[in-house]
Coordinates of C-alpha atoms and ligand atoms in Angstrom, one line a residue:
M1 CA 137.2 86.4 106.7
K2 CA 134.8 84.7 109.1
N3 CA 134.2 81.0 108.7
E4 CA 130.4 81.1 109.1
T5 CA 128.0 82.1 106.3
K6 CA 128.8 85.5 104.9
T7 CA 126.2 88.2 104.1
A8 CA 126.2 90.9 101.5
L9 CA 123.8 93.9 101.2
I10 CA 123.6 95.2 97.7
T11 CA 121.7 98.3 96.8
G12 CA 119.9 98.5 93.5
S13 CA 120.2 94.8 93.0
S14 CA 116.9 94.1 91.5
S15 CA 118.2 95.3 88.1
G16 CA 121.3 95.5 85.9
I17 CA 124.8 95.4 87.4
G18 CA 123.5 95.0 91.0
L19 CA 121.6 91.9 90.0
G20 CA 124.6 90.5 88.2
I21 CA 126.8 91.0 91.3
A22 CA 124.1 89.5 93.6
K23 CA 124.0 86.3 91.5
V24 CA 127.8 85.9 91.6
F25 CA 127.9 86.5 95.3
A26 CA 125.0 84.0 95.9
K27 CA 126.9 81.5 93.8
A28 CA 129.9 82.0 96.0
G29 CA 127.7 81.2 99.1
Y30 CA 126.8 84.7 100.3
Q31 CA 123.4 85.4 101.8
I32 CA 122.0 88.5 100.0
C33 CA 119.9 91.4 101.1
F34 CA 118.5 92.7 97.8
N35 CA 117.3 96.3 97.4
G36 CA 115.8 98.3 94.6
L37 CA 112.6 100.0 93.4
E38 CA 111.6 97.2 90.9
K39 CA 108.1 95.9 91.7
N40 CA 109.3 92.3 91.3
G41 CA 112.2 92.7 93.8
E42 CA 110.8 90.1 96.2
E43 CA 110.5 87.5 93.4
I44 CA 114.0 88.2 92.2
A45 CA 115.4 87.7 95.6
E46 CA 113.5 84.5 96.1
E47 CA 114.5 83.1 92.7
V48 CA 118.2 83.8 93.2
G49 CA 118.1 82.3 96.7
K50 CA 116.5 79.1 95.3
E51 CA 118.9 78.8 92.4
Y52 CA 122.0 79.1 94.6
G53 CA 120.7 77.6 97.8
V54 CA 121.3 80.7 100.0
K55 CA 119.1 82.8 102.2
T56 CA 118.0 86.0 100.6
M57 CA 115.6 88.9 101.4
F58 CA 114.4 92.0 99.6
S59 CA 114.2 95.5 101.0
P60 CA 112.2 98.1 98.9
A61 CA 113.9 100.9 100.9
N62 CA 114.0 104.2 98.9
L63 CA 117.6 105.3 99.3
L64 CA 116.6 109.0 99.3
K65 CA 115.3 108.4 102.8
P66 CA 118.0 108.0 105.5
E67 CA 115.5 106.4 107.9
A68 CA 114.5 103.8 105.3
I69 CA 118.2 103.0 104.9
Q70 CA 118.6 102.5 108.7
E71 CA 115.5 100.2 108.7
M72 CA 116.9 98.2 105.7
V73 CA 120.2 97.6 107.5
K74 CA 118.5 96.7 110.8
N75 CA 116.1 94.2 109.0
A76 CA 119.0 92.7 107.1
Q77 CA 121.0 92.2 110.3
E78 CA 118.0 90.7 112.1
T79 CA 117.1 88.4 109.2
L80 CA 120.5 87.4 107.8
G81 CA 122.9 88.3 110.6
P82 CA 125.9 90.6 110.6
I83 CA 126.7 92.3 107.2
D84 CA 130.2 91.5 105.9
V85 CA 129.9 93.2 102.6
L86 CA 128.1 96.4 101.6
I87 CA 127.9 97.1 97.9
N88 CA 126.6 100.6 97.1
N89 CA 125.5 100.0 93.5
A90 CA 122.1 101.9 93.1
G91 CA 122.4 104.8 90.7
V92 CA 120.3 107.1 88.5
Q93 CA 121.3 109.2 85.5
Y94 CA 119.9 112.3 83.7
V95 CA 121.6 114.0 80.7
A96 CA 121.1 117.6 79.9
P97 CA 123.1 120.8 79.4
I98 CA 123.7 122.8 82.6
D99 CA 121.3 125.6 81.8
E100 CA 118.5 123.1 81.1
F101 CA 119.3 120.7 83.9
P102 CA 116.2 120.3 86.2
E103 CA 116.9 121.0 89.9
D104 CA 114.8 118.0 90.9
K105 CA 117.0 115.7 88.8
W106 CA 120.1 117.3 90.4
N107 CA 118.8 116.5 93.9
L108 CA 117.7 113.0 92.9
I109 CA 121.1 112.1 91.4
I110 CA 123.1 113.6 94.3
G111 CA 120.7 111.8 96.7
V112 CA 120.8 108.3 95.3
N113 CA 124.3 108.2 93.8
M114 CA 126.2 110.0 96.6
S115 CA 124.3 110.8 99.8
A116 CA 122.9 107.3 100.1
V117 CA 126.4 105.9 100.1
F118 CA 127.2 108.0 103.2
H119 CA 124.0 106.8 104.9
T120 CA 124.4 103.1 104.1
S121 CA 128.0 103.2 105.1
K122 CA 127.2 105.0 108.4
A123 CA 124.5 102.5 109.1
V124 CA 126.7 99.4 108.7
W125 CA 129.8 100.9 110.3
P126 CA 129.2 100.2 114.0
Q127 CA 128.5 96.5 113.4
M128 CA 131.5 96.1 110.9
K129 CA 133.7 97.9 113.4
A130 CA 132.5 95.6 116.3
Q131 CA 133.2 92.4 114.3
G132 CA 136.6 93.7 113.1
F133 CA 135.8 93.0 109.5
G134 CA 133.9 94.8 106.7
R135 CA 134.1 95.3 102.9
I136 CA 132.4 98.4 101.4
I137 CA 132.4 98.4 97.6
N138 CA 131.1 101.4 95.7
I139 CA 130.1 101.0 92.1
T140 CA 131.0 104.4 90.8
S141 CA 131.9 104.9 87.2
A142 CA 134.6 106.0 84.8
H143 CA 132.7 109.3 85.5
G144 CA 134.1 109.1 89.0
L145 CA 137.5 109.8 87.4
R146 CA 136.6 111.6 84.2
A147 CA 134.0 114.1 83.0
S148 CA 131.7 114.2 80.0
E149 CA 129.5 117.1 79.0
F150 CA 125.8 117.2 79.9
K151 CA 126.3 115.0 83.0
S152 CA 126.8 117.6 85.7
A153 CA 124.9 115.8 88.5
Y154 CA 126.2 112.3 87.6
V155 CA 129.8 113.3 87.3
T156 CA 129.6 115.3 90.5
S157 CA 128.0 112.5 92.4
K158 CA 130.5 109.9 91.2
H159 CA 133.5 112.1 91.9
G160 CA 132.0 112.7 95.4
V161 CA 131.9 108.9 96.1
T162 CA 135.5 108.6 94.8
G163 CA 136.4 111.0 97.7
L164 CA 134.2 109.3 100.2
T165 CA 135.9 105.9 99.3
K166 CA 139.3 107.3 100.2
V167 CA 138.0 108.7 103.5
L168 CA 136.3 105.4 104.5
G169 CA 139.4 103.5 103.4
L170 CA 141.4 105.5 106.0
E171 CA 138.8 105.5 108.7
G172 CA 138.2 101.7 108.3
A173 CA 141.9 100.7 108.4
P174 CA 142.1 100.2 112.2
F175 CA 139.0 98.1 112.3
G176 CA 139.5 95.6 109.4
I177 CA 137.1 97.5 107.2
T178 CA 138.2 98.2 103.6
C179 CA 136.4 100.5 101.1
N180 CA 137.0 100.6 97.4
A181 CA 135.3 101.7 94.3
I182 CA 134.8 100.0 90.9
C183 CA 134.6 102.4 88.0
P184 CA 133.0 100.8 85.0
G185 CA 132.9 102.2 81.4
Y186 CA 129.6 101.6 79.6
V187 CA 127.6 98.5 80.5
R188 CA 124.4 97.7 78.5
T189 CA 121.8 97.9 81.3
P190 CA 118.4 99.6 81.6
L191 CA 120.2 102.7 82.9
V192 CA 122.3 102.9 79.7
E193 CA 119.5 102.1 77.3
G194 CA 117.8 105.3 78.8
Q195 CA 121.0 107.3 78.3
I196 CA 121.3 106.3 74.7
S197 CA 118.0 107.9 73.9
D198 CA 118.6 110.9 76.1
Q199 CA 122.1 111.5 74.5
A200 CA 120.5 111.1 71.0
K201 CA 118.2 114.0 71.8
A202 CA 120.9 116.1 73.5
H203 CA 123.4 115.7 70.6
N204 CA 120.7 115.5 67.9
M205 CA 122.1 112.1 66.7
S206 CA 120.7 108.7 66.0
E207 CA 121.0 106.1 68.8
D208 CA 123.6 104.1 66.8
E209 CA 125.7 107.2 66.3
V210 CA 125.5 107.8 70.1
V211 CA 126.9 104.3 70.8
E212 CA 129.7 104.6 68.2
K213 CA 130.6 108.3 68.4
I214 CA 130.0 109.2 72.1
M215 CA 129.9 106.1 74.3
L216 CA 132.5 103.7 73.0
K217 CA 134.5 106.5 71.5
K218 CA 136.3 107.1 74.8
Q219 CA 137.2 103.4 75.3
A220 CA 140.3 102.0 73.6
I221 CA 138.6 98.6 73.6
K222 CA 135.4 99.2 71.7
D223 CA 133.2 96.8 73.7
F224 CA 130.6 97.4 76.4
V225 CA 131.9 96.2 79.8
K226 CA 130.3 93.0 81.0
V227 CA 128.4 92.8 84.2
E228 CA 130.3 89.5 85.0
S229 CA 133.6 91.4 84.9
I230 CA 132.4 93.9 87.5
A231 CA 130.9 91.1 89.7
A232 CA 134.2 89.2 89.6
L233 CA 136.2 92.2 90.7
A234 CA 133.7 92.9 93.5
L235 CA 134.0 89.3 94.7
F236 CA 137.8 89.6 94.7
L237 CA 137.6 92.9 96.6
A238 CA 135.4 91.1 99.2
S239 CA 138.0 88.3 99.6
E240 CA 140.9 87.9 102.1
A241 CA 143.3 88.3 99.1
A242 CA 142.2 92.0 98.9
A243 CA 142.7 92.7 102.6
T244 CA 145.3 95.5 101.9
I245 CA 143.5 97.1 99.0
T246 CA 141.7 100.1 100.3
G247 CA 140.6 103.7 99.5
T248 CA 141.2 103.1 95.8
S249 CA 139.1 103.4 92.6
L250 CA 139.6 100.6 90.1
P251 CA 138.5 101.2 86.5
I252 CA 137.1 98.5 84.2
D253 CA 136.6 100.8 81.3
G254 CA 138.4 99.5 78.2
G255 CA 141.2 102.0 78.6
W256 CA 139.0 105.1 78.8
S257 CA 140.7 106.5 82.0
A258 CA 144.2 105.7 80.6
Q259 CA 143.7 108.8 78.4
Ligands
NAD1 P1 119.9 100.0 86.5 O1 119.0 101.2 86.2 O2 119.8 98.7 85.7 O3 119.8 99.7 88.1 C1 119.8 100.7 89.0 C2 119.2 100.2 90.3 O4 119.2 101.2 91.3 C3 117.8 99.6 90.2 O5 117.6 98.4 90.9 C4 117.0 100.7 90.8 O6 115.7 100.3 91.3 C5 117.9 101.2 91.9 N1 117.5 102.5 92.4 C6 117.4 103.7 91.7 N2 117.0 104.7 92.6 C7 116.8 104.1 93.8 C8 116.3 104.6 95.0 N3 115.9 105.8 95.2 N4 116.2 103.7 96.0 C9 116.6 102.4 95.9 N5 117.0 101.9 94.7 C10 117.1 102.7 93.7 O7 121.4 100.6 86.4 P2 122.8 99.9 86.2 O8 123.3 100.3 84.9 O9 122.8 98.5 86.6 O10 123.7 100.8 87.3 C11 124.1 100.3 88.5 C12 125.3 101.2 89.0 O11 126.4 101.2 88.1 C13 124.9 102.7 89.1 O12 125.5 103.3 90.2 C14 125.5 103.3 87.8 O13 125.8 104.7 88.0 C15 126.8 102.5 87.7 N6 127.3 102.4 86.4 C16 126.6 102.0 85.3 C17 127.2 102.0 84.1 C18 126.5 101.5 82.9 O14 127.0 101.7 81.8 N7 125.4 100.8 83.0 C19 128.5 102.4 83.9 C20 129.2 102.9 85.0 C21 128.6 102.9 86.2

Protein backbone atom coordinates (compact mmCIF):
# COMPACT_ATOMS: atom_id res chain seq x y z
CA MET A 1 0.00 0.00 0.00
CA LYS A 2 1.26 3.49 -0.82
CA ASN A 3 2.41 5.65 2.10
CA GLU A 4 0.68 8.85 1.00
CA THR A 5 -3.01 9.55 1.58
CA LYS A 6 -5.26 6.90 0.12
CA THR A 7 -8.39 7.56 -1.90
CA ALA A 8 -11.60 5.58 -2.26
CA LEU A 9 -14.42 6.08 -4.74
CA ILE A 10 -17.65 4.58 -3.41
CA THR A 11 -20.77 4.45 -5.58
CA GLY A 12 -24.17 4.87 -3.94
CA SER A 13 -22.51 6.28 -0.84
CA SER A 14 -25.05 8.98 0.02
CA SER A 15 -27.32 6.33 1.60
CA GLY A 16 -27.41 3.02 3.44
CA ILE A 17 -24.49 0.58 3.23
CA GLY A 18 -22.37 2.86 1.00
CA LEU A 19 -22.59 5.71 3.49
CA GLY A 20 -21.64 3.36 6.34
CA ILE A 21 -18.61 2.13 4.37
CA ALA A 22 -17.61 5.71 3.51
CA LYS A 23 -17.61 6.70 7.20
CA VAL A 24 -15.42 3.74 8.19
CA PHE A 25 -12.95 4.46 5.36
CA ALA A 26 -12.88 8.19 6.24
CA LYS A 27 -12.21 7.28 9.86
CA ALA A 28 -9.28 5.15 8.62
CA GLY A 29 -7.88 8.24 6.84
CA TYR A 30 -9.12 7.69 3.28
CA GLN A 31 -10.16 10.59 1.08
CA ILE A 32 -13.58 9.77 -0.31
CA CYS A 33 -15.36 10.46 -3.59
CA PHE A 34 -19.03 10.05 -2.70
CA ASN A 35 -21.66 9.28 -5.34
CA GLY A 36 -25.41 8.77 -5.39
CA LEU A 37 -28.73 10.22 -6.46
CA GLU A 38 -29.63 11.71 -3.05
CA LYS A 39 -30.22 15.47 -3.25
CA ASN A 40 -28.17 16.10 -0.09
CA GLY A 41 -25.12 14.17 -1.34
CA GLU A 42 -22.91 17.27 -1.34
CA GLU A 43 -23.78 18.01 2.33
CA ILE A 44 -23.21 14.39 3.35
CA ALA A 45 -19.75 14.40 1.75
CA GLU A 46 -18.91 17.68 3.48
CA GLU A 47 -20.12 16.49 6.91
CA VAL A 48 -18.17 13.22 6.76
CA GLY A 49 -15.06 15.07 5.58
CA LYS A 50 -15.33 17.50 8.48
CA GLU A 51 -16.03 14.82 11.06
CA TYR A 52 -12.98 12.71 10.14
CA GLY A 53 -10.65 15.45 8.86
CA VAL A 54 -10.27 14.04 5.34
CA LYS A 55 -10.80 15.55 1.90
CA THR A 56 -14.09 14.50 0.31
CA MET A 57 -16.09 15.30 -2.80
CA PHE A 58 -19.48 14.32 -4.20
CA SER A 59 -20.34 13.21 -7.72
CA PRO A 60 -24.03 13.05 -8.69
CA ALA A 61 -23.14 10.83 -11.69
CA ASN A 62 -26.02 8.67 -12.84
CA LEU A 63 -24.44 5.23 -13.16
CA LEU A 64 -26.75 4.35 -16.05
CA LYS A 65 -24.63 6.70 -18.17
CA PRO A 66 -21.12 5.44 -19.05
CA GLU A 67 -19.96 8.96 -19.98
CA ALA A 68 -21.08 10.27 -16.54
CA ILE A 69 -19.04 7.47 -14.92
CA GLN A 70 -15.94 8.45 -16.92
CA GLU A 71 -16.45 12.07 -15.89
CA MET A 72 -16.84 11.08 -12.21
CA VAL A 73 -13.60 9.07 -12.24
CA LYS A 74 -11.71 11.88 -14.01
CA ASN A 75 -13.02 14.50 -11.53
CA ALA A 76 -12.11 12.30 -8.56
CA GLN A 77 -8.58 11.78 -9.88
CA GLU A 78 -8.14 15.52 -10.52
CA THR A 79 -9.58 16.57 -7.15
CA LEU A 80 -8.32 13.82 -4.82
CA GLY A 81 -5.51 12.15 -6.79
CA PRO A 82 -5.14 8.53 -7.92
CA ILE A 83 -7.90 6.16 -6.81
CA ASP A 84 -6.66 3.26 -4.66
CA VAL A 85 -10.00 1.65 -3.84
CA LEU A 86 -13.16 1.44 -5.94
CA ILE A 87 -16.24 0.20 -4.12
CA ASN A 88 -19.14 -0.67 -6.42
CA ASN A 89 -22.00 -0.43 -3.98
CA ALA A 90 -24.90 1.37 -5.71
CA GLY A 91 -27.85 -0.89 -6.30
CA VAL A 92 -31.58 -0.94 -6.97
CA GLN A 93 -34.25 -3.56 -6.49
CA TYR A 94 -37.70 -4.43 -7.79
CA VAL A 95 -39.77 -7.43 -6.79
CA ALA A 96 -42.40 -9.01 -9.07
CA PRO A 97 -43.21 -12.36 -10.70
CA ILE A 98 -41.53 -12.83 -14.11
CA ASP A 99 -44.73 -12.47 -16.13
CA GLU A 100 -45.46 -9.11 -14.47
CA PHE A 101 -41.86 -7.85 -14.33
CA PRO A 102 -41.71 -4.46 -16.11
CA GLU A 103 -39.05 -4.26 -18.84
CA ASP A 104 -37.94 -0.80 -17.73
CA LYS A 105 -37.23 -2.21 -14.22
CA TRP A 106 -35.23 -5.08 -15.75
CA ASN A 107 -33.10 -2.57 -17.73
CA LEU A 108 -32.67 -0.28 -14.71
CA ILE A 109 -31.53 -3.09 -12.39
CA ILE A 110 -29.15 -4.66 -14.93
CA GLY A 111 -27.80 -1.16 -15.72
CA VAL A 112 -27.14 0.04 -12.15
CA ASN A 113 -26.28 -3.25 -10.42
CA MET A 114 -24.26 -4.90 -13.18
CA SER A 115 -23.27 -2.82 -16.23
CA ALA A 116 -22.15 0.14 -14.08
CA VAL A 117 -19.65 -2.17 -12.32
CA PHE A 118 -18.09 -2.90 -15.72
CA HIS A 119 -17.95 0.81 -16.61
CA THR A 120 -16.48 2.03 -13.28
CA SER A 121 -13.90 -0.77 -13.23
CA LYS A 122 -12.93 -0.05 -16.84
CA ALA A 123 -12.59 3.66 -16.04
CA VAL A 124 -10.23 3.22 -13.03
CA TRP A 125 -8.29 0.30 -14.52
CA PRO A 126 -5.56 2.18 -16.51
CA GLN A 127 -4.62 4.33 -13.50
CA MET A 128 -4.63 1.39 -11.04
CA LYS A 129 -2.56 -0.63 -13.51
CA ALA A 130 -0.06 2.25 -13.92
CA GLN A 131 0.39 2.62 -10.14
CA GLY A 132 0.68 -1.16 -9.65
CA PHE A 133 -2.00 -1.15 -6.96
CA GLY A 134 -5.77 -1.27 -6.84
CA ARG A 135 -8.60 -2.72 -4.81
CA ILE A 136 -12.01 -3.22 -6.40
CA ILE A 137 -14.71 -4.30 -3.95
CA ASN A 138 -18.16 -5.14 -5.24
CA ILE A 139 -21.09 -5.14 -2.84
CA THR A 140 -23.17 -7.89 -4.38
CA SER A 141 -25.54 -9.90 -2.17
CA ALA A 142 -26.40 -13.37 -0.93
CA HIS A 143 -28.41 -13.12 -4.18
CA GLY A 144 -25.08 -13.17 -6.02
CA LEU A 145 -24.83 -16.80 -4.83
CA ARG A 146 -28.43 -17.90 -4.25
CA ALA A 147 -31.80 -17.19 -5.86
CA SER A 148 -35.19 -16.15 -4.52
CA GLU A 149 -38.46 -16.03 -6.42
CA PHE A 150 -39.75 -12.69 -7.80
CA LYS A 151 -36.24 -11.19 -8.09
CA SER A 152 -35.31 -12.14 -11.65
CA ALA A 153 -33.41 -8.94 -12.51
CA TYR A 154 -31.71 -8.52 -9.11
CA VAL A 155 -30.49 -12.13 -8.88
CA THR A 156 -29.30 -12.01 -12.51
CA SER A 157 -27.44 -8.73 -11.96
CA LYS A 158 -25.74 -9.90 -8.76
CA HIS A 159 -24.75 -13.29 -10.24
CA GLY A 160 -23.33 -11.33 -13.20
CA VAL A 161 -21.10 -9.31 -10.87
CA THR A 162 -19.99 -12.53 -9.11
CA GLY A 163 -18.64 -13.60 -12.51
CA LEU A 164 -17.11 -10.21 -13.34
CA THR A 165 -15.38 -10.25 -9.94
CA LYS A 166 -13.62 -13.51 -10.88
CA VAL A 167 -12.55 -12.15 -14.27
CA LEU A 168 -11.15 -8.91 -12.81
CA GLY A 169 -9.38 -10.89 -10.08
CA LEU A 170 -7.56 -12.81 -12.80
CA GLU A 171 -6.90 -9.81 -15.07
CA GLY A 172 -5.71 -7.65 -12.17
CA ALA A 173 -3.26 -10.18 -10.73
CA PRO A 174 -0.21 -9.10 -12.79
CA PHE A 175 -0.77 -5.45 -11.83
CA GLY A 176 -1.35 -5.54 -8.06
CA ILE A 177 -5.09 -5.09 -8.53
CA THR A 178 -7.43 -7.34 -6.54
CA CYS A 179 -11.17 -7.64 -7.04
CA ASN A 180 -13.53 -9.24 -4.54
CA ALA A 181 -17.22 -9.21 -3.73
CA ILE A 182 -18.99 -8.95 -0.38
CA CYS A 183 -22.34 -10.76 -0.30
CA PRO A 184 -24.56 -9.49 2.51
CA GLY A 185 -27.79 -11.03 3.72
CA TYR A 186 -30.51 -8.57 4.66
CA VAL A 187 -29.45 -5.17 6.01
CA ARG A 188 -32.11 -2.74 7.21
CA THR A 189 -31.53 0.17 4.77
CA PRO A 190 -33.91 2.26 2.61
CA LEU A 191 -33.56 -0.37 -0.16
CA VAL A 192 -34.81 -3.13 2.15
CA GLU A 193 -37.59 -1.03 3.67
CA GLY A 194 -38.94 -0.72 0.09
CA GLN A 195 -38.59 -4.46 -0.48
CA ILE A 196 -40.53 -5.30 2.68
CA SER A 197 -43.58 -3.48 1.36
CA ASP A 198 -43.12 -4.86 -2.20
CA GLN A 199 -42.76 -8.43 -0.89
CA ALA A 200 -45.82 -7.95 1.31
CA LYS A 201 -47.84 -7.15 -1.80
CA ALA A 202 -46.29 -9.94 -3.92
CA HIS A 203 -46.85 -12.61 -1.24
CA ASN A 204 -50.08 -11.12 0.16
CA MET A 205 -48.60 -10.96 3.68
CA SER A 206 -48.17 -8.35 6.40
CA GLU A 207 -44.78 -6.59 6.58
CA ASP A 208 -43.92 -8.36 9.88
CA GLU A 209 -44.65 -11.70 8.26
CA VAL A 210 -42.33 -10.83 5.34
CA VAL A 211 -39.44 -10.11 7.75
CA GLU A 212 -40.01 -13.30 9.74
CA LYS A 213 -41.17 -15.79 7.11
CA ILE A 214 -39.26 -14.66 4.02
CA MET A 215 -36.28 -12.44 4.74
CA LEU A 216 -34.74 -13.86 7.90
CA LYS A 217 -36.12 -17.34 7.24
CA LYS A 218 -33.12 -18.10 5.04
CA GLN A 219 -30.56 -16.97 7.61
CA ALA A 220 -29.50 -19.38 10.39
CA ILE A 221 -28.70 -16.30 12.51
CA LYS A 222 -32.03 -14.46 12.73
CA ASP A 223 -30.61 -10.94 12.74
CA PHE A 224 -30.28 -8.30 10.05
CA VAL A 225 -26.65 -7.87 8.95
CA LYS A 226 -25.02 -4.70 10.31
CA VAL A 227 -23.63 -2.05 7.97
CA GLU A 228 -20.57 -1.86 10.25
CA SER A 229 -19.77 -5.54 9.60
CA ILE A 230 -19.80 -4.97 5.84
CA ALA A 231 -17.67 -1.83 6.19
CA ALA A 232 -15.12 -3.65 8.37
CA LEU A 233 -14.77 -6.45 5.81
CA ALA A 234 -14.39 -3.88 2.99
CA LEU A 235 -11.64 -2.10 4.95
CA PHE A 236 -9.85 -5.43 5.46
CA LEU A 237 -10.12 -6.27 1.74
CA ALA A 238 -8.56 -2.86 0.97
CA SER A 239 -5.61 -3.56 3.28
CA GLU A 240 -2.21 -5.09 2.59
CA ALA A 241 -3.25 -8.12 4.66
CA ALA A 242 -5.73 -9.02 1.90
CA ALA A 243 -3.17 -8.78 -0.93
CA THR A 244 -3.63 -12.42 -2.01
CA ILE A 245 -7.40 -12.56 -1.69
CA THR A 246 -8.86 -12.04 -5.14
CA GLY A 247 -11.70 -13.11 -7.43
CA THR A 248 -13.76 -14.32 -4.51
CA SER A 249 -17.22 -13.64 -3.08
CA LEU A 250 -17.41 -13.45 0.70
CA PRO A 251 -20.83 -13.87 2.32
CA ILE A 252 -21.92 -12.01 5.46
CA ASP A 253 -25.33 -13.59 5.56
CA GLY A 254 -25.99 -15.26 8.90
CA GLY A 255 -25.40 -18.68 7.34
CA TRP A 256 -27.89 -18.30 4.45
CA SER A 257 -25.45 -19.51 1.77
CA ALA A 258 -24.25 -22.38 3.97
CA GLN A 259 -27.53 -24.10 3.01
P1 LIG B 1 -29.84 2.22 -0.56
O1 LIG B 1 -31.10 2.32 -1.37
O2 LIG B 1 -29.84 2.72 0.84
O3 LIG B 1 -28.64 2.90 -1.35
C1 LIG B 1 -28.44 2.70 -2.73
C2 LIG B 1 -27.54 3.80 -3.25
O4 LIG B 1 -27.39 3.62 -4.68
C3 LIG B 1 -28.14 5.21 -3.06
O5 LIG B 1 -27.13 6.13 -2.70
C4 LIG B 1 -28.65 5.55 -4.46
O6 LIG B 1 -28.71 6.94 -4.75
C5 LIG B 1 -27.60 4.86 -5.32
N1 LIG B 1 -28.06 4.69 -6.71
C6 LIG B 1 -29.14 4.01 -7.14
N2 LIG B 1 -29.26 4.16 -8.48
C7 LIG B 1 -28.22 4.94 -8.88
C8 LIG B 1 -27.81 5.47 -10.14
N3 LIG B 1 -28.48 5.23 -11.26
N4 LIG B 1 -26.71 6.26 -10.17
C9 LIG B 1 -26.03 6.55 -9.02
N5 LIG B 1 -26.37 6.06 -7.82
C10 LIG B 1 -27.46 5.28 -7.75
O7 LIG B 1 -29.45 0.66 -0.63
P2 LIG B 1 -28.48 -0.25 0.28
O8 LIG B 1 -29.35 -1.23 0.98
O9 LIG B 1 -27.53 0.56 1.04
O10 LIG B 1 -27.74 -1.08 -0.87
C11 LIG B 1 -26.40 -0.87 -1.23
C12 LIG B 1 -25.90 -2.11 -1.99
O11 LIG B 1 -25.94 -3.25 -1.13
C13 LIG B 1 -26.74 -2.48 -3.21
O12 LIG B 1 -25.90 -2.90 -4.27
C14 LIG B 1 -27.59 -3.62 -2.72
O13 LIG B 1 -28.00 -4.48 -3.77
C15 LIG B 1 -26.62 -4.31 -1.78
N6 LIG B 1 -27.26 -5.16 -0.79
C16 LIG B 1 -28.15 -4.64 0.10
C17 LIG B 1 -28.72 -5.49 1.03
C18 LIG B 1 -29.71 -5.00 2.04
O14 LIG B 1 -30.32 -5.84 2.70
N7 LIG B 1 -29.88 -3.69 2.21
C19 LIG B 1 -28.40 -6.85 1.05
C20 LIG B 1 -27.49 -7.33 0.14
C21 LIG B 1 -26.93 -6.48 -0.77
